[in-house]
PDB file of C-alpha atoms in Angstrom:
ATOM      1  CA  MET A   1      55.797 307.126  44.829  1.00 39.00           C
ATOM      2  CA  ALA A   2      54.641 306.198  41.340  1.00 49.00           C
ATOM      3  CA  ASP A   3      57.306 305.685  38.704  1.00 61.00           C
ATOM      4  CA  SER A   4      57.811 308.743  36.511  1.00 83.00           C
ATOM      5  CA  LYS A   5      56.942 308.440  32.853  1.00 93.00           C
ATOM      6  CA  ARG A   6      59.703 307.835  30.337  1.00 96.00           C
ATOM      7  CA  LYS A   7      60.511 311.101  28.543  1.00 98.00           C
ATOM      8  CA  ILE A   8      60.385 310.907  24.766  1.00 98.00           C
ATOM      9  CA  LEU A   9      61.305 313.586  22.243  1.00 98.00           C
ATOM     10  CA  ILE A  10      59.525 313.419  18.886  1.00 98.00           C
ATOM     11  CA  THR A  11      61.226 315.501  16.218  1.00 98.00           C
ATOM     12  CA  GLY A  12      58.958 316.420  13.344  1.00 98.00           C
ATOM     13  CA  ALA A  13      55.886 316.001  15.527  1.00 98.00           C
ATOM     14  CA  THR A  14      53.851 318.329  13.318  1.00 96.00           C
ATOM     15  CA  GLY A  15      53.826 315.866  10.396  1.00 95.00           C
ATOM     16  CA  GLY A  16      51.305 313.095   9.919  1.00 96.00           C
ATOM     17  CA  ILE A  17      53.195 310.311  11.709  1.00 98.00           C
ATOM     18  CA  GLY A  18      54.541 312.672  14.361  1.00 97.00           C
ATOM     19  CA  LEU A  19      51.117 314.032  15.259  1.00 97.00           C
ATOM     20  CA  LEU A  20      49.660 310.523  15.360  1.00 97.00           C
ATOM     21  CA  LEU A  21      52.395 309.325  17.716  1.00 98.00           C
ATOM     22  CA  GLU A  22      52.194 312.381  19.944  1.00 97.00           C
ATOM     23  CA  GLU A  23      48.457 311.937  20.434  1.00 96.00           C
ATOM     24  CA  ARG A  24      48.635 308.189  21.023  1.00 98.00           C
ATOM     25  CA  LEU A  25      51.731 308.060  23.256  1.00 98.00           C
ATOM     26  CA  MET A  26      50.917 310.928  25.605  1.00 96.00           C
ATOM     27  CA  ALA A  27      49.020 308.744  28.049  1.00 97.00           C
ATOM     28  CA  ASP A  28      51.996 306.471  28.663  1.00 97.00           C
ATOM     29  CA  TYR A  29      55.007 308.741  28.161  1.00 98.00           C
ATOM     30  CA  GLU A  30      56.102 312.287  28.814  1.00 98.00           C
ATOM     31  CA  VAL A  31      56.128 313.385  25.193  1.00 98.00           C
ATOM     32  CA  VAL A  32      58.097 316.427  24.044  1.00 98.00           C
ATOM     33  CA  PRO A  33      56.952 317.404  20.525  1.00 98.00           C
ATOM     34  CA  HIS A  34      59.314 319.298  18.238  1.00 98.00           C
ATOM     35  CA  GLY A  35      58.481 321.065  15.007  1.00 96.00           C
ATOM     36  CA  ARG A  36      58.180 324.349  13.188  1.00 90.00           C
ATOM     37  CA  THR A  37      54.468 324.976  12.626  1.00 90.00           C
ATOM     38  CA  PRO A  38      51.985 323.430  15.094  1.00 92.00           C
ATOM     39  CA  ALA A  39      49.335 321.196  13.584  1.00 88.00           C
ATOM     40  CA  ASN A  40      46.615 322.550  15.887  1.00 89.00           C
ATOM     41  CA  ASP A  41      46.042 324.969  18.774  1.00 89.00           C
ATOM     42  CA  GLU A  42      46.503 322.258  21.402  1.00 88.00           C
ATOM     43  CA  GLN A  43      49.889 321.246  20.035  1.00 91.00           C
ATOM     44  CA  ALA A  44      50.963 324.897  19.864  1.00 91.00           C
ATOM     45  CA  GLU A  45      50.977 325.013  23.668  1.00 90.00           C
ATOM     46  CA  ARG A  46      53.469 322.126  23.909  1.00 93.00           C
ATOM     47  CA  LEU A  47      55.565 322.441  20.773  1.00 97.00           C
ATOM     48  CA  ARG A  48      59.317 322.969  21.126  1.00 97.00           C
ATOM     49  CA  LYS A  49      60.882 324.787  18.198  1.00 96.00           C
ATOM     50  CA  ALA A  50      64.486 324.250  17.109  1.00 97.00           C
ATOM     51  CA  ASP A  51      66.428 324.495  13.884  1.00 97.00           C
ATOM     52  CA  LEU A  52      67.939 321.030  13.490  1.00 97.00           C
ATOM     53  CA  GLU A  53      70.865 322.547  11.635  1.00 98.00           C
ATOM     54  CA  ASP A  54      71.749 324.545  14.771  1.00 98.00           C
ATOM     55  CA  TYR A  55      73.508 322.169  17.157  1.00 98.00           C
ATOM     56  CA  ASP A  56      72.961 324.236  20.308  1.00 98.00           C
ATOM     57  CA  GLU A  57      69.226 324.425  19.644  1.00 98.00           C
ATOM     58  CA  VAL A  58      69.082 320.663  19.148  1.00 98.00           C
ATOM     59  CA  LEU A  59      71.045 320.000  22.325  1.00 98.00           C
ATOM     60  CA  ALA A  60      68.573 322.112  24.286  1.00 98.00           C
ATOM     61  CA  LEU A  61      65.794 319.684  23.288  1.00 98.00           C
ATOM     62  CA  MET A  62      67.525 316.709  24.920  1.00 98.00           C
ATOM     63  CA  ASP A  63      67.284 317.612  28.611  1.00 97.00           C
ATOM     64  CA  GLY A  64      66.083 314.547  30.515  1.00 97.00           C
ATOM     65  CA  VAL A  65      65.125 312.671  27.337  1.00 98.00           C
ATOM     66  CA  GLU A  66      65.520 308.883  27.349  1.00 98.00           C
ATOM     67  CA  VAL A  67      64.332 308.086  23.810  1.00 98.00           C
ATOM     68  CA  VAL A  68      64.310 310.232  20.675  1.00 99.00           C
ATOM     69  CA  ILE A  69      61.902 309.398  17.865  1.00 99.00           C
ATOM     70  CA  HIS A  70      63.507 311.174  14.933  1.00 98.00           C
ATOM     71  CA  LEU A  71      60.979 311.908  12.201  1.00 98.00           C
ATOM     72  CA  ALA A  72      61.982 315.410  11.131  1.00 98.00           C
ATOM     73  CA  GLY A  73      63.478 316.081   7.726  1.00 97.00           C
ATOM     74  CA  GLU A  74      62.751 316.335   4.044  1.00 97.00           C
ATOM     75  CA  ALA A  75      60.368 313.493   3.235  1.00 96.00           C
ATOM     76  CA  SER A  76      59.894 313.564  -0.534  1.00 97.00           C
ATOM     77  CA  PRO A  77      61.555 310.946  -2.762  1.00 97.00           C
ATOM     78  CA  GLU A  78      61.566 313.657  -5.441  1.00 96.00           C
ATOM     79  CA  ALA A  79      63.703 315.998  -3.297  1.00 98.00           C
ATOM     80  CA  THR A  80      66.967 317.378  -4.647  1.00 98.00           C
ATOM     81  CA  TRP A  81      70.365 317.016  -2.982  1.00 98.00           C
ATOM     82  CA  ASP A  82      70.116 320.585  -1.672  1.00 98.00           C
ATOM     83  CA  ASP A  83      66.699 319.721  -0.184  1.00 98.00           C
ATOM     84  CA  VAL A  84      68.032 316.812   1.870  1.00 98.00           C
ATOM     85  CA  LEU A  85      71.500 318.116   2.764  1.00 98.00           C
ATOM     86  CA  GLY A  86      70.493 320.379   5.626  1.00 98.00           C
ATOM     87  CA  PRO A  87      67.632 318.569   7.389  1.00 98.00           C
ATOM     88  CA  ASN A  88      68.474 314.942   6.563  1.00 98.00           C
ATOM     89  CA  ILE A  89      72.271 314.962   6.712  1.00 98.00           C
ATOM     90  CA  ILE A  90      73.409 317.818   8.957  1.00 98.00           C
ATOM     91  CA  GLY A  91      70.235 317.737  11.029  1.00 98.00           C
ATOM     92  CA  LEU A  92      70.507 314.017  11.717  1.00 98.00           C
ATOM     93  CA  ARG A  93      74.157 314.320  12.716  1.00 98.00           C
ATOM     94  CA  ASN A  94      73.176 317.069  15.162  1.00 98.00           C
ATOM     95  CA  VAL A  95      70.406 314.926  16.653  1.00 98.00           C
ATOM     96  CA  LEU A  96      72.737 311.953  17.173  1.00 99.00           C
ATOM     97  CA  GLU A  97      75.576 314.032  18.569  1.00 98.00           C
ATOM     98  CA  ALA A  98      73.253 315.915  20.905  1.00 99.00           C
ATOM     99  CA  ALA A  99      71.703 312.630  22.034  1.00 98.00           C
ATOM    100  CA  ARG A 100      75.168 311.274  22.782  1.00 98.00           C
ATOM    101  CA  GLU A 101      76.223 314.373  24.679  1.00 98.00           C
ATOM    102  CA  ALA A 102      73.012 314.485  26.702  1.00 98.00           C
ATOM    103  CA  GLY A 103      73.091 310.799  27.626  1.00 98.00           C
ATOM    104  CA  VAL A 104      69.991 309.759  25.676  1.00 98.00           C
ATOM    105  CA  ARG A 105      69.643 305.974  25.723  1.00 98.00           C
ATOM    106  CA  ARG A 106      68.002 305.261  22.353  1.00 98.00           C
ATOM    107  CA  VAL A 107      67.227 306.910  19.029  1.00 99.00           C
ATOM    108  CA  VAL A 108      64.420 305.503  16.893  1.00 99.00           C
ATOM    109  CA  PHE A 109      65.109 306.666  13.355  1.00 99.00           C
ATOM    110  CA  ALA A 110      62.419 306.953  10.704  1.00 98.00           C
ATOM    111  CA  SER A 111      64.196 305.378   7.763  1.00 98.00           C
ATOM    112  CA  SER A 112      62.300 304.417   4.630  1.00 98.00           C
ATOM    113  CA  ASN A 113      61.590 301.779   2.024  1.00 98.00           C
ATOM    114  CA  HIS A 114      63.366 304.194  -0.337  1.00 98.00           C
ATOM    115  CA  ALA A 115      66.704 303.199   1.183  1.00 98.00           C
ATOM    116  CA  MET A 116      66.209 299.963  -0.789  1.00 98.00           C
ATOM    117  CA  GLY A 117      63.950 301.282  -3.526  1.00 97.00           C
ATOM    118  CA  MET A 118      66.027 300.205  -6.516  1.00 97.00           C
ATOM    119  CA  TYR A 119      65.218 296.600  -5.622  1.00 97.00           C
ATOM    120  CA  ASP A 120      61.577 297.617  -5.976  1.00 96.00           C
ATOM    121  CA  ARG A 121      62.093 299.472  -9.257  1.00 96.00           C
ATOM    122  CA  ASP A 122      63.895 296.442 -10.708  1.00 95.00           C
ATOM    123  CA  GLU A 123      61.417 294.018  -9.094  1.00 95.00           C
ATOM    124  CA  GLU A 124      64.222 292.096  -7.411  1.00 96.00           C
ATOM    125  CA  TRP A 125      62.182 290.644  -4.577  1.00 95.00           C
ATOM    126  CA  PRO A 126      62.111 289.618  -1.800  1.00 96.00           C
ATOM    127  CA  VAL A 127      64.177 292.279  -0.033  1.00 97.00           C
ATOM    128  CA  TYR A 128      65.875 291.413   3.252  1.00 97.00           C
ATOM    129  CA  PRO A 129      67.311 293.762   5.884  1.00 94.00           C
ATOM    130  CA  HIS A 130      70.821 292.416   5.293  1.00 93.00           C
ATOM    131  CA  HIS A 131      70.791 293.222   1.578  1.00 97.00           C
ATOM    132  CA  LEU A 132      73.140 295.974   0.443  1.00 98.00           C
ATOM    133  CA  PRO A 133      71.417 299.377   0.360  1.00 98.00           C
ATOM    134  CA  ARG A 134      70.103 300.476  -3.035  1.00 98.00           C
ATOM    135  CA  PRO A 135      68.477 303.889  -2.633  1.00 98.00           C
ATOM    136  CA  ASP A 136      66.146 305.098  -5.360  1.00 98.00           C
ATOM    137  CA  SER A 137      66.551 308.850  -4.805  1.00 98.00           C
ATOM    138  CA  PHE A 138      68.531 311.475  -2.910  1.00 98.00           C
ATOM    139  CA  TYR A 139      65.915 311.050  -0.187  1.00 98.00           C
ATOM    140  CA  GLY A 140      66.722 307.344  -0.104  1.00 98.00           C
ATOM    141  CA  VAL A 141      70.441 308.156  -0.040  1.00 98.00           C
ATOM    142  CA  SER A 142      69.856 310.342   3.015  1.00 98.00           C
ATOM    143  CA  LYS A 143      68.149 307.433   4.774  1.00 98.00           C
ATOM    144  CA  VAL A 144      71.046 305.097   3.990  1.00 98.00           C
ATOM    145  CA  PHE A 145      73.368 307.769   5.394  1.00 98.00           C
ATOM    146  CA  GLY A 146      71.223 307.912   8.526  1.00 98.00           C
ATOM    147  CA  GLU A 147      71.375 304.163   9.024  1.00 98.00           C
ATOM    148  CA  ALA A 148      75.172 304.191   8.607  1.00 98.00           C
ATOM    149  CA  LEU A 149      75.678 307.168  10.895  1.00 98.00           C
ATOM    150  CA  GLY A 150      73.469 305.513  13.496  1.00 98.00           C
ATOM    151  CA  ARG A 151      75.638 302.410  13.264  1.00 98.00           C
ATOM    152  CA  TYR A 152      78.723 304.532  13.913  1.00 98.00           C
ATOM    153  CA  TYR A 153      77.178 306.199  16.974  1.00 98.00           C
ATOM    154  CA  HIS A 154      76.133 302.797  18.272  1.00 98.00           C
ATOM    155  CA  ASP A 155      79.534 301.177  17.757  1.00 98.00           C
ATOM    156  CA  GLU A 156      81.633 304.159  18.835  1.00 98.00           C
ATOM    157  CA  HIS A 157      79.498 305.612  21.621  1.00 98.00           C
ATOM    158  CA  GLY A 158      77.043 302.906  22.685  1.00 98.00           C
ATOM    159  CA  LEU A 159      73.976 304.859  21.582  1.00 98.00           C
ATOM    160  CA  GLU A 160      71.089 302.487  20.916  1.00 98.00           C
ATOM    161  CA  PHE A 161      69.787 302.993  17.382  1.00 98.00           C
ATOM    162  CA  ILE A 162      66.675 301.427  15.887  1.00 98.00           C
ATOM    163  CA  ALA A 163      66.018 302.210  12.213  1.00 98.00           C
ATOM    164  CA  LEU A 164      62.487 301.570  10.960  1.00 98.00           C
ATOM    165  CA  ARG A 165      62.238 301.244   7.189  1.00 98.00           C
ATOM    166  CA  ILE A 166      58.730 302.581   6.984  1.00 98.00           C
ATOM    167  CA  GLY A 167      56.560 301.479   4.095  1.00 97.00           C
ATOM    168  CA  TRP A 168      53.711 303.774   3.076  1.00 97.00           C
ATOM    169  CA  VAL A 169      51.550 305.365   5.759  1.00 97.00           C
ATOM    170  CA  ALA A 170      48.137 306.519   4.581  1.00 95.00           C
ATOM    171  CA  GLU A 171      44.832 306.789   6.407  1.00 94.00           C
ATOM    172  CA  ASP A 172      43.067 305.679   3.229  1.00 94.00           C
ATOM    173  CA  PRO A 173      45.349 303.394   1.207  1.00 95.00           C
ATOM    174  CA  LEU A 174      42.823 303.237  -1.610  1.00 94.00           C
ATOM    175  CA  GLU A 175      43.737 306.813  -2.497  1.00 91.00           C
ATOM    176  CA  ALA A 176      46.502 305.229  -4.600  1.00 91.00           C
ATOM    177  CA  ASP A 177      46.140 302.509  -7.214  1.00 90.00           C
ATOM    178  CA  GLU A 178      49.698 301.151  -7.301  1.00 91.00           C
ATOM    179  CA  ASP A 179      50.045 297.593  -6.043  1.00 92.00           C
ATOM    180  CA  VAL A 180      53.558 298.253  -4.736  1.00 94.00           C
ATOM    181  CA  LEU A 181      52.142 300.931  -2.405  1.00 95.00           C
ATOM    182  CA  HIS A 182      49.320 298.651  -1.265  1.00 95.00           C
ATOM    183  CA  ALA A 183      51.879 295.936  -0.582  1.00 95.00           C
ATOM    184  CA  MET A 184      53.979 298.240   1.635  1.00 97.00           C
ATOM    185  CA  TRP A 185      51.064 299.994   3.370  1.00 98.00           C
ATOM    186  CA  LEU A 186      51.487 300.650   7.100  1.00 98.00           C
ATOM    187  CA  SER A 187      48.196 301.394   8.848  1.00 98.00           C
ATOM    188  CA  GLU A 188      47.901 304.070  11.505  1.00 98.00           C
ATOM    189  CA  ASP A 189      47.282 301.467  14.220  1.00 98.00           C
ATOM    190  CA  ASP A 190      50.262 299.396  13.082  1.00 98.00           C
ATOM    191  CA  THR A 191      52.332 302.592  13.017  1.00 98.00           C
ATOM    192  CA  GLU A 192      51.600 303.015  16.702  1.00 98.00           C
ATOM    193  CA  ARG A 193      52.383 299.357  17.358  1.00 98.00           C
ATOM    194  CA  ILE A 194      55.783 299.356  15.654  1.00 98.00           C
ATOM    195  CA  PHE A 195      56.948 302.579  17.292  1.00 98.00           C
ATOM    196  CA  ARG A 196      55.877 301.340  20.718  1.00 98.00           C
ATOM    197  CA  ARG A 197      57.925 298.198  20.163  1.00 98.00           C
ATOM    198  CA  ALA A 198      60.893 300.257  18.954  1.00 98.00           C
ATOM    199  CA  ILE A 199      60.721 302.273  22.176  1.00 98.00           C
ATOM    200  CA  GLU A 200      60.270 299.333  24.519  1.00 98.00           C
ATOM    201  CA  ALA A 201      62.102 296.341  23.014  1.00 98.00           C
ATOM    202  CA  ASP A 202      64.739 294.981  25.380  1.00 96.00           C
ATOM    203  CA  GLY A 203      67.972 293.319  24.345  1.00 95.00           C
ATOM    204  CA  VAL A 204      68.178 295.215  21.058  1.00 97.00           C
ATOM    205  CA  THR A 205      70.755 297.955  20.688  1.00 98.00           C
ATOM    206  CA  TYR A 206      70.968 298.353  16.903  1.00 98.00           C
ATOM    207  CA  GLY A 207      68.936 297.121  13.990  1.00 98.00           C
ATOM    208  CA  LEU A 208      67.339 297.753  10.595  1.00 98.00           C
ATOM    209  CA  TYR A 209      63.679 296.789  10.540  1.00 98.00           C
ATOM    210  CA  TYR A 210      60.988 296.932   7.906  1.00 98.00           C
ATOM    211  CA  ALA A 211      57.726 298.437   9.197  1.00 98.00           C
ATOM    212  CA  ILE A 212      54.744 297.311   7.122  1.00 98.00           C
ATOM    213  CA  SER A 213      51.265 295.964   7.814  1.00 98.00           C
ATOM    214  CA  ASP A 214      50.221 292.351   7.196  1.00 97.00           C
ATOM    215  CA  ASN A 215      49.563 292.805   3.496  1.00 95.00           C
ATOM    216  CA  PRO A 216      49.439 290.181   0.753  1.00 90.00           C
ATOM    217  CA  ASN A 217      52.088 290.655  -1.913  1.00 90.00           C
ATOM    218  CA  ARG A 218      54.472 292.027   0.717  1.00 93.00           C
ATOM    219  CA  ARG A 219      57.997 291.692  -0.694  1.00 94.00           C
ATOM    220  CA  TRP A 220      59.989 292.955   2.304  1.00 97.00           C
ATOM    221  CA  ASP A 221      61.094 290.613   5.052  1.00 98.00           C
ATOM    222  CA  MET A 222      59.981 291.422   8.597  1.00 98.00           C
ATOM    223  CA  THR A 223      61.276 288.345  10.384  1.00 98.00           C
ATOM    224  CA  ASN A 224      63.729 290.325  12.501  1.00 98.00           C
ATOM    225  CA  THR A 225      61.082 292.999  13.149  1.00 98.00           C
ATOM    226  CA  MET A 226      58.821 290.373  14.657  1.00 98.00           C
ATOM    227  CA  LEU A 227      61.477 288.332  16.472  1.00 98.00           C
ATOM    228  CA  GLU A 228      63.672 291.125  17.825  1.00 98.00           C
ATOM    229  CA  LEU A 229      61.172 293.937  18.363  1.00 98.00           C
ATOM    230  CA  GLY A 230      58.111 291.789  19.028  1.00 98.00           C
ATOM    231  CA  TYR A 231      56.031 293.599  16.401  1.00 98.00           C
ATOM    232  CA  ARG A 232      52.815 291.894  15.335  1.00 98.00           C
ATOM    233  CA  PRO A 233      50.946 293.711  12.546  1.00 98.00           C
ATOM    234  CA  LYS A 234      47.180 293.389  12.846  1.00 98.00           C
ATOM    235  CA  ASP A 235      45.953 295.279   9.802  1.00 97.00           C
ATOM    236  CA  SER A 236      45.958 294.403   6.115  1.00 96.00           C
ATOM    237  CA  ILE A 237      45.157 296.214   2.880  1.00 95.00           C
ATOM    238  CA  ASP A 238      42.652 293.410   2.234  1.00 94.00           C
ATOM    239  CA  ASP A 239      40.619 294.591   5.233  1.00 94.00           C
ATOM    240  CA  VAL A 240      40.217 297.955   3.507  1.00 94.00           C
ATOM    241  CA  ARG A 241      39.547 296.874  -0.069  1.00 88.00           C
ATOM    242  CA  LYS A 242      37.339 293.970   1.080  1.00 82.00           C
ATOM    243  CA  GLU A 243      38.975 291.426  -1.160  1.00 79.00           C
ATOM    244  CA  HIS A 244      41.855 289.002  -1.083  1.00 76.00           C
ATOM    245  CA  ASN A 245      44.181 289.714  -3.965  1.00 75.00           C
ATOM    246  CA  VAL A 246      47.409 287.739  -4.094  1.00 77.00           C
ATOM    247  CA  VAL A 247      49.530 288.116  -7.221  1.00 75.00           C
ATOM    248  CA  GLU A 248      52.266 285.530  -7.634  1.00 73.00           C
ATOM    249  CA  GLY A 249      55.570 287.391  -7.684  1.00 74.00           C
ATOM    250  CA  GLY A 250      53.816 290.717  -7.182  1.00 77.00           C
ATOM    251  CA  LYS A 251      52.622 293.160  -9.827  1.00 81.00           C
ATOM    252  CA  ASP A 252      55.176 295.133 -11.821  1.00 87.00           C
ATOM    253  CA  THR A 253      56.466 298.382 -10.358  1.00 92.00           C
ATOM    254  CA  PRO A 254      55.945 301.559 -12.417  1.00 89.00           C
ATOM    255  CA  ASP A 255      58.987 302.405 -14.547  1.00 87.00           C
ATOM    256  CA  ASP A 256      59.167 305.885 -13.023  1.00 88.00           C
ATOM    257  CA  TRP A 257      59.338 304.619  -9.420  1.00 91.00           C
ATOM    258  CA  PRO A 258      59.608 306.377  -6.952  1.00 90.00           C
ATOM    259  CA  GLU A 259      57.984 309.368  -8.675  1.00 89.00           C
ATOM    260  CA  GLY A 260      54.658 310.128  -7.036  1.00 81.00           C
ATOM    261  CA  SER A 261      55.219 307.721  -4.166  1.00 83.00           C
TER     262      SER A 261
END
């Protein structure tokens, strides 16, 4: 009898990254998409709806799940505290607690460059995973909270927790002019690559990992991402803009960072 596919829950599967991962992982995994409003008619037939602030509804999503990819939540760096409190704080706690109760093996958490964004605003580069968190917004604060709560669930309950500090995902990175965004661009193909490695990497039970493509002027260290997760980025902003543009030390960050990012 053929081995059954690994069951993966994707929260926030109706967003850009979630929809991309659902479509690209379906062939290899039993994917359970979660969200509020389906992105298309095909997804509407599969979508599981749950209020992440309702623990019982979250727990019901976890039946038979081995890995949770947690993308759901408020995603704007310009969000207020009230915007992030429910989905990013209470919702994340419910996801982790439900995963623990249901016996889920691993949670892959979509963290963000904004957990360390004050280093970027102050141009204090390079930034390493072991540096103290310096969030640039309430959104960034919520991601630091998520990383810390994931550490607690790992240490206290043995839940595997992989936090990906995602750079900037855009199908067309030239839609923005800022060098700091080009430097942290994560292509759609590299997005698939890093999440596959976060699902499959053996011997890793907790970690904070930057997730960025192979861009020049990159200021964020990915040594542990490559060594521990086995991630190998294959795309670069230079492939899109058709030029090689290395700026020693990197260009200045806008004074109003992260506004508009």
